[in-house]
Amino acid sequence: MKNIITFGTFDVFHVGHINILERAASYGDNLIVGISSDELSFSKKKRYPIYCQSDRMKIINSLRCVNKVFIEEYLELKLDYIKQYNATLLVMGDDWIGSFDWVKKVCDVIYLPRTPSISTTEIIEIVGLMPK
Ligand code: C2G
């Protein structure tokens, strides 16, 4: 059994999220997803997510390509999560390229190209500009 692990906030779920999750799942047998806690998301993006962590977990957990979800509290604990879930491959979008190479002593790491022209930030901006 090959366990794949990936991480993200996955706020306001969109096609870029499902694309990376499906591609990550195709590398092994089990896809485990670390969902950023609301506090971790705040520390990364300087705003709280639109959807709270329990709703984001519920959405990701409902996907066919996902086998397990858990809350990621700190970026620095990546290696502990990788060991805890016996993951042999970490998959991340290429906006994180190089950032997690430090786990390579325990686990392979690949960075996949992001889906172009879509992001949660952009969706929030567009919705904010819509006439009432
Ligand atoms: N993503 C993508 N294409 C997009 C948008 C996002 O491939 N158009 C990918 C990102 O590269 C990431 C995943 O979807 O791998 C989740 O994206 P975010 O929710 O923005 O995750 P982020 O807040 O960057 O958290 O420990 C690492 C972090 O927790 C990653």
Short mmCIF file of C-alpha atoms and ligand atoms in Angstrom, two decimals:
data_model
loop_
_atom_site.label_atom_id
_atom_site.label_comp_id
_atom_site.label_asym_id
_atom_site.label_seq_id
_atom_site.Cartn_x
_atom_site.Cartn_y
_atom_site.Cartn_z
CA MET A 1 0.00 0.00 0.00
CA LYS A 2 1.47 3.36 -1.02
CA ASN A 3 0.27 6.31 1.07
CA ILE A 4 0.31 9.76 -0.53
CA ILE A 5 0.00 12.89 1.58
CA THR A 6 -0.89 16.44 0.64
CA PHE A 7 -1.78 19.61 2.53
CA GLY A 8 -3.86 22.72 1.98
CA THR A 9 -6.54 25.08 3.20
CA PHE A 10 -9.03 24.12 0.45
CA ASP A 11 -11.22 27.13 1.26
CA VAL A 12 -14.17 27.82 -1.08
CA PHE A 13 -13.60 24.51 -2.86
CA HIS A 14 -12.91 24.84 -6.60
CA VAL A 15 -11.69 22.87 -9.64
CA GLY A 16 -8.00 23.63 -8.94
CA HIS A 17 -8.40 21.80 -5.62
CA ILE A 18 -10.03 18.71 -7.13
CA ASN A 19 -7.44 18.64 -9.93
CA ILE A 20 -4.51 18.46 -7.51
CA LEU A 21 -6.26 15.95 -5.24
CA GLU A 22 -7.09 13.62 -8.15
CA ARG A 23 -3.56 13.88 -9.55
CA ALA A 24 -2.06 13.26 -6.09
CA ALA A 25 -4.29 10.19 -5.60
CA SER A 26 -3.14 8.74 -8.94
CA TYR A 27 0.40 8.29 -7.53
CA GLY A 28 -0.59 5.65 -4.95
CA ASP A 29 -3.30 3.70 -3.13
CA ASN A 30 -4.36 6.00 -0.28
CA LEU A 31 -4.63 9.76 -0.31
CA ILE A 32 -4.30 11.46 3.08
CA VAL A 33 -5.05 15.19 3.25
CA GLY A 34 -3.87 17.60 5.94
CA ILE A 35 -6.36 20.46 6.14
CA SER A 36 -4.90 23.70 7.47
CA SER A 37 -6.51 24.72 10.76
CA ASP A 38 -8.24 28.11 10.82
CA GLU A 39 -5.31 29.49 12.86
CA LEU A 40 -2.66 28.10 10.47
CA SER A 41 -4.61 29.55 7.52
CA PHE A 42 -4.70 32.93 9.25
CA SER A 43 -0.96 32.84 9.84
CA LYS A 44 -0.33 32.01 6.15
CA LYS A 45 -2.84 34.34 4.48
CA LYS A 46 -3.54 37.07 7.08
CA ARG A 47 -7.26 36.37 6.95
CA TYR A 48 -9.47 33.61 8.27
CA PRO A 49 -10.94 31.20 5.71
CA ILE A 50 -14.53 31.73 4.55
CA TYR A 51 -15.35 28.11 5.49
CA CYS A 52 -14.36 26.92 8.98
CA GLN A 53 -12.01 23.96 9.39
CA SER A 54 -14.72 21.43 10.25
CA ASP A 55 -16.70 22.31 7.09
CA ARG A 56 -13.52 22.23 4.95
CA MET A 57 -12.68 18.81 6.42
CA LYS A 58 -16.19 17.53 5.72
CA ILE A 59 -16.04 18.66 2.08
CA ILE A 60 -12.60 17.09 1.41
CA ASN A 61 -13.53 13.90 3.28
CA SER A 62 -16.56 13.43 1.02
CA LEU A 63 -14.42 13.16 -2.15
CA ARG A 64 -14.01 9.76 -3.82
CA CYS A 65 -10.26 10.25 -4.31
CA VAL A 66 -9.60 11.02 -0.60
CA ASN A 67 -9.14 8.27 2.01
CA LYS A 68 -8.40 10.25 5.16
CA VAL A 69 -8.32 13.84 6.41
CA PHE A 70 -6.79 15.44 9.49
CA ILE A 71 -6.12 18.97 10.72
CA GLU A 72 -2.67 20.43 10.02
CA GLU A 73 -1.78 22.73 12.95
CA TYR A 74 1.77 23.81 12.04
CA LEU A 75 3.78 23.76 8.78
CA GLU A 76 6.85 22.75 10.80
CA LEU A 77 5.17 19.46 11.84
CA LYS A 78 5.11 18.14 8.26
CA LEU A 79 7.66 15.44 8.98
CA ASP A 80 5.69 14.23 12.03
CA TYR A 81 2.48 14.01 9.98
CA ILE A 82 4.32 12.16 7.21
CA LYS A 83 5.65 9.61 9.70
CA GLN A 84 2.34 9.32 11.57
CA TYR A 85 0.48 8.43 8.36
CA ASN A 86 3.31 6.32 6.83
CA ALA A 87 3.34 8.46 3.71
CA THR A 88 6.03 7.80 1.10
CA LEU A 89 5.18 10.70 -1.22
CA LEU A 90 4.30 14.32 -0.48
CA VAL A 91 2.47 16.10 -3.30
CA MET A 92 2.09 19.90 -3.35
CA GLY A 93 1.20 22.55 -5.94
CA ASP A 94 4.14 24.31 -7.53
CA ASP A 95 3.40 27.55 -5.66
CA TRP A 96 5.23 25.71 -2.83
CA ILE A 97 8.18 24.60 -4.98
CA GLY A 98 11.26 23.88 -2.85
CA SER A 99 9.51 24.75 0.44
CA PHE A 100 9.19 21.18 1.67
CA ASP A 101 12.36 19.64 0.22
CA TRP A 102 13.56 19.27 3.82
CA VAL A 103 11.32 16.20 4.28
CA LYS A 104 13.09 14.38 1.42
CA LYS A 105 15.20 12.41 3.90
CA VAL A 106 12.02 10.49 4.85
CA CYS A 107 9.65 10.82 1.91
CA ASP A 108 9.68 11.69 -1.83
CA VAL A 109 8.33 15.14 -2.72
CA ILE A 110 6.78 16.34 -5.97
CA TYR A 111 5.34 19.73 -6.89
CA LEU A 112 2.61 19.62 -9.54
CA PRO A 113 1.64 22.57 -11.75
CA ARG A 114 -1.26 24.62 -10.41
CA THR A 115 -4.49 24.82 -12.40
CA PRO A 116 -4.26 28.20 -14.17
CA SER A 117 -6.70 31.10 -13.74
CA ILE A 118 -8.49 30.04 -10.58
CA SER A 119 -7.91 30.70 -6.90
CA THR A 120 -9.98 31.21 -3.76
CA THR A 121 -8.67 34.78 -3.45
CA GLU A 122 -9.81 35.58 -7.00
CA ILE A 123 -13.26 34.05 -6.40
CA ILE A 124 -13.69 36.14 -3.24
CA GLU A 125 -12.68 39.30 -5.14
CA ILE A 126 -15.03 38.59 -8.07
CA VAL A 127 -17.98 37.84 -5.79
CA GLY A 128 -17.26 41.07 -3.90
CA LEU A 129 -17.45 43.07 -7.16
CA MET A 130 -20.82 41.62 -8.23
CA PRO A 131 -23.75 44.02 -8.27
CA LYS A 132 -26.20 43.42 -5.41
N1 C2G B 1 -3.95 24.57 -6.12
C1 C2G B 1 -3.80 24.27 -7.47
N2 C2G B 1 -4.33 25.09 -8.42
C2 C2G B 1 -5.02 26.21 -8.06
C3 C2G B 1 -5.20 26.52 -6.69
C4 C2G B 1 -4.64 25.67 -5.74
O1 C2G B 1 -3.17 23.25 -7.85
N3 C2G B 1 -5.50 27.00 -9.02
C5 C2G B 1 -3.36 23.67 -5.13
C6 C2G B 1 -2.26 24.35 -4.29
O2 C2G B 1 -1.04 24.39 -4.99
C7 C2G B 1 -2.21 23.45 -3.05
C8 C2G B 1 -3.68 22.96 -2.95
O3 C2G B 1 -4.31 23.25 -4.19
O4 C2G B 1 -1.35 22.34 -3.28
C9 C2G B 1 -4.40 23.67 -1.83
O5 C2G B 1 -4.31 25.05 -2.06
P1 C2G B 1 -4.55 26.07 -0.87
O6 C2G B 1 -5.82 25.77 -0.23
O7 C2G B 1 -4.29 27.45 -1.36
O8 C2G B 1 -3.41 25.58 0.12
P2 C2G B 1 -2.40 26.44 0.93
O9 C2G B 1 -3.14 27.41 1.78
O10 C2G B 1 -1.35 26.94 0.00
O11 C2G B 1 -1.81 25.36 1.96
O12 C2G B 1 1.27 22.86 4.31
C10 C2G B 1 1.07 23.53 3.10
C11 C2G B 1 -0.09 24.40 3.12
O13 C2G B 1 -0.98 24.02 4.12
C12 C2G B 1 -0.71 24.57 1.77
#
